[in-house]
């Protein structure tokens, strides 16, 4: 059975799960049909077909592919062995948004692929019924609450966010006394940032809060303490780019 159909350039592509039929021509007199054995669109994911900058993105049996006329390239190798179904997708012109269900657990999620940077991000547990673009904004219908939401570059709302970094242990066995954390970052106007620290798995404590948005190097003081490792949690609202994170510490005995 056919699993998807899309116009691509001056051609029309008819997909099955294991091939694509390409129709080339400008009128019925010179139409030609070519068939290529490639990874096609998975059944149930016909709404995942999206064109971005003349490249076609879609969901196949093994994940999300990009197709430019030759052999499709798998973009989700870093997803591991996880497989998904019933994918729907949309774009804001730069990013590929795809909502799909985990084949093993049935849990839904919304993923975003940044086509300029080649990076995947998981947004949340959204189950989108369909996407549509209008005036630079991307809209989708949420099956969970029946509401229509916008995403992409059309909105101006500052988003609250949080990031917990992997524990730092400096690969040193001795007990360590941390004195300072040098954090270099850039914030957009009106954004703010909070820094919290947890030593040896203990509770997080706030060590810094930006009073307003400032660009440049910020020195975040950490109360002297000896520990094997510590974890940093950053949170805030608005755009923030972390440029570097440098630790200053001394070592003591192994006890």
PDB file of N, CA, C and O in Angstrom, residues 162-167 194-207 230-235:
ATOM      1  N   UNK A 162      15.205  25.114  32.597  1.00  0.00           N
ATOM      2  CA  UNK A 162      16.105  24.620  33.635  1.00  0.00           C
ATOM      3  C   UNK A 162      17.031  23.576  33.029  1.00  0.00           C
ATOM      4  O   UNK A 162      16.628  22.816  32.145  1.00  0.00           O
ATOM      5  N   UNK A 163      18.291  23.565  33.470  1.00  0.00           N
ATOM      6  CA  UNK A 163      19.275  22.595  32.989  1.00  0.00           C
ATOM      7  C   UNK A 163      20.143  22.146  34.157  1.00  0.00           C
ATOM      8  O   UNK A 163      20.732  22.970  34.858  1.00  0.00           O
ATOM      9  N   UNK A 164      20.209  20.822  34.387  1.00  0.00           N
ATOM     10  CA  UNK A 164      21.070  20.260  35.433  1.00  0.00           C
ATOM     11  C   UNK A 164      22.280  19.626  34.767  1.00  0.00           C
ATOM     12  O   UNK A 164      22.137  18.703  33.962  1.00  0.00           O
ATOM     13  N   UNK A 165      23.475  20.120  35.077  1.00  0.00           N
ATOM     14  CA  UNK A 165      24.701  19.635  34.462  1.00  0.00           C
ATOM     15  C   UNK A 165      25.168  18.343  35.126  1.00  0.00           C
ATOM     16  O   UNK A 165      24.840  18.054  36.277  1.00  0.00           O
ATOM     17  N   UNK A 166      25.958  17.580  34.373  1.00  0.00           N
ATOM     18  CA  UNK A 166      26.489  16.328  34.906  1.00  0.00           C
ATOM     19  C   UNK A 166      27.434  16.643  36.068  1.00  0.00           C
ATOM     20  O   UNK A 166      28.162  17.641  36.029  1.00  0.00           O
ATOM     21  N   UNK A 167      27.462  15.816  37.137  1.00  0.00           N
ATOM     22  CA  UNK A 167      28.304  16.109  38.308  1.00  0.00           C
ATOM     23  C   UNK A 167      29.785  16.276  37.947  1.00  0.00           C
ATOM     24  O   UNK A 167      30.326  15.525  37.133  1.00  0.00           O
ATOM     25  N   UNK A 194      19.326  31.843  37.489  1.00  0.00           N
ATOM     26  CA  UNK A 194      19.598  31.415  38.864  1.00  0.00           C
ATOM     27  C   UNK A 194      20.556  30.233  38.828  1.00  0.00           C
ATOM     28  O   UNK A 194      20.404  29.335  37.995  1.00  0.00           O
ATOM     29  N   UNK A 195      21.530  30.234  39.724  1.00  0.00           N
ATOM     30  CA  UNK A 195      22.512  29.156  39.811  1.00  0.00           C
ATOM     31  C   UNK A 195      22.369  28.473  41.165  1.00  0.00           C
ATOM     32  O   UNK A 195      22.374  29.136  42.197  1.00  0.00           O
ATOM     33  N   UNK A 196      22.241  27.141  41.155  1.00  0.00           N
ATOM     34  CA  UNK A 196      22.144  26.347  42.379  1.00  0.00           C
ATOM     35  C   UNK A 196      23.211  25.263  42.347  1.00  0.00           C
ATOM     36  O   UNK A 196      23.588  24.778  41.276  1.00  0.00           O
ATOM     37  N   UNK A 197      23.679  24.850  43.529  1.00  0.00           N
ATOM     38  CA  UNK A 197      24.749  23.861  43.635  1.00  0.00           C
ATOM     39  C   UNK A 197      24.362  22.798  44.646  1.00  0.00           C
ATOM     40  O   UNK A 197      23.786  23.096  45.704  1.00  0.00           O
ATOM     41  N   UNK A 198      24.683  21.546  44.311  1.00  0.00           N
ATOM     42  CA  UNK A 198      24.484  20.409  45.211  1.00  0.00           C
ATOM     43  C   UNK A 198      25.834  19.727  45.405  1.00  0.00           C
ATOM     44  O   UNK A 198      26.497  19.372  44.426  1.00  0.00           O
ATOM     45  N   UNK A 199      26.264  19.532  46.668  1.00  0.00           N
ATOM     46  CA  UNK A 199      27.534  18.876  46.976  1.00  0.00           C
ATOM     47  C   UNK A 199      27.285  17.438  47.411  1.00  0.00           C
ATOM     48  O   UNK A 199      26.469  17.176  48.301  1.00  0.00           O
ATOM     49  N   UNK A 200      27.970  16.500  46.752  1.00  0.00           N
ATOM     50  CA  UNK A 200      27.878  15.068  47.074  1.00  0.00           C
ATOM     51  C   UNK A 200      26.439  14.570  47.127  1.00  0.00           C
ATOM     52  O   UNK A 200      26.056  13.795  48.021  1.00  0.00           O
ATOM     53  N   UNK A 201      25.604  15.023  46.221  1.00  0.00           N
ATOM     54  CA  UNK A 201      24.230  14.548  46.141  1.00  0.00           C
ATOM     55  C   UNK A 201      23.288  15.155  47.146  1.00  0.00           C
ATOM     56  O   UNK A 201      22.143  14.697  47.276  1.00  0.00           O
ATOM     57  N   UNK A 202      23.730  16.169  47.883  1.00  0.00           N
ATOM     58  CA  UNK A 202      22.871  16.808  48.870  1.00  0.00           C
ATOM     59  C   UNK A 202      21.851  17.735  48.228  1.00  0.00           C
ATOM     60  O   UNK A 202      21.756  17.830  47.002  1.00  0.00           O
ATOM     61  N   UNK A 203      21.073  18.433  49.029  1.00  0.00           N
ATOM     62  CA  UNK A 203      20.054  19.336  48.482  1.00  0.00           C
ATOM     63  C   UNK A 203      20.694  20.512  47.748  1.00  0.00           C
ATOM     64  O   UNK A 203      21.799  20.948  48.078  1.00  0.00           O
ATOM     65  N   UNK A 204      19.995  21.013  46.756  1.00  0.00           N
ATOM     66  CA  UNK A 204      20.483  22.170  46.016  1.00  0.00           C
ATOM     67  C   UNK A 204      20.314  23.430  46.855  1.00  0.00           C
ATOM     68  O   UNK A 204      19.308  23.607  47.545  1.00  0.00           O
ATOM     69  N   UNK A 205      21.331  24.318  46.772  1.00  0.00           N
ATOM     70  CA  UNK A 205      21.231  25.610  47.441  1.00  0.00           C
ATOM     71  C   UNK A 205      21.561  26.706  46.432  1.00  0.00           C
ATOM     72  O   UNK A 205      22.422  26.539  45.578  1.00  0.00           O
ATOM     73  N   UNK A 206      20.846  27.794  46.514  1.00  0.00           N
ATOM     74  CA  UNK A 206      21.054  28.902  45.584  1.00  0.00           C
ATOM     75  C   UNK A 206      22.341  29.645  45.941  1.00  0.00           C
ATOM     76  O   UNK A 206      22.573  30.005  47.090  1.00  0.00           O
ATOM     77  N   UNK A 207      23.189  29.867  44.914  1.00  0.00           N
ATOM     78  CA  UNK A 207      24.443  30.581  45.135  1.00  0.00           C
ATOM     79  C   UNK A 207      24.513  31.864  44.319  1.00  0.00           C
ATOM     80  O   UNK A 207      25.393  32.691  44.548  1.00  0.00           O
ATOM     81  N   UNK A 230      30.302  17.839  42.801  1.00  0.00           N
ATOM     82  CA  UNK A 230      29.181  18.751  42.961  1.00  0.00           C
ATOM     83  C   UNK A 230      28.444  18.888  41.634  1.00  0.00           C
ATOM     84  O   UNK A 230      28.993  18.641  40.567  1.00  0.00           O
ATOM     85  N   UNK A 231      27.185  19.269  41.748  1.00  0.00           N
ATOM     86  CA  UNK A 231      26.312  19.386  40.580  1.00  0.00           C
ATOM     87  C   UNK A 231      25.771  20.803  40.499  1.00  0.00           C
ATOM     88  O   UNK A 231      25.397  21.389  41.521  1.00  0.00           O
ATOM     89  N   UNK A 232      25.730  21.336  39.296  1.00  0.00           N
ATOM     90  CA  UNK A 232      25.238  22.687  39.061  1.00  0.00           C
ATOM     91  C   UNK A 232      23.890  22.609  38.348  1.00  0.00           C
ATOM     92  O   UNK A 232      23.730  21.857  37.376  1.00  0.00           O
ATOM     93  N   UNK A 233      22.944  23.377  38.857  1.00  0.00           N
ATOM     94  CA  UNK A 233      21.640  23.491  38.194  1.00  0.00           C
ATOM     95  C   UNK A 233      21.410  24.952  37.821  1.00  0.00           C
ATOM     96  O   UNK A 233      21.469  25.835  38.665  1.00  0.00           O
ATOM     97  N   UNK A 234      21.147  25.185  36.545  1.00  0.00           N
ATOM     98  CA  UNK A 234      20.858  26.515  36.032  1.00  0.00           C
ATOM     99  C   UNK A 234      19.389  26.603  35.679  1.00  0.00           C
ATOM    100  O   UNK A 234      18.824  25.666  35.115  1.00  0.00           O
ATOM    101  N   UNK A 235      18.765  27.717  35.999  1.00  0.00           N
ATOM    102  CA  UNK A 235      17.367  27.925  35.625  1.00  0.00           C
ATOM    103  C   UNK A 235      17.139  29.406  35.396  1.00  0.00           C
ATOM    104  O   UNK A 235      17.903  30.254  35.876  1.00  0.00           O
TER     105      UNK A 235
END
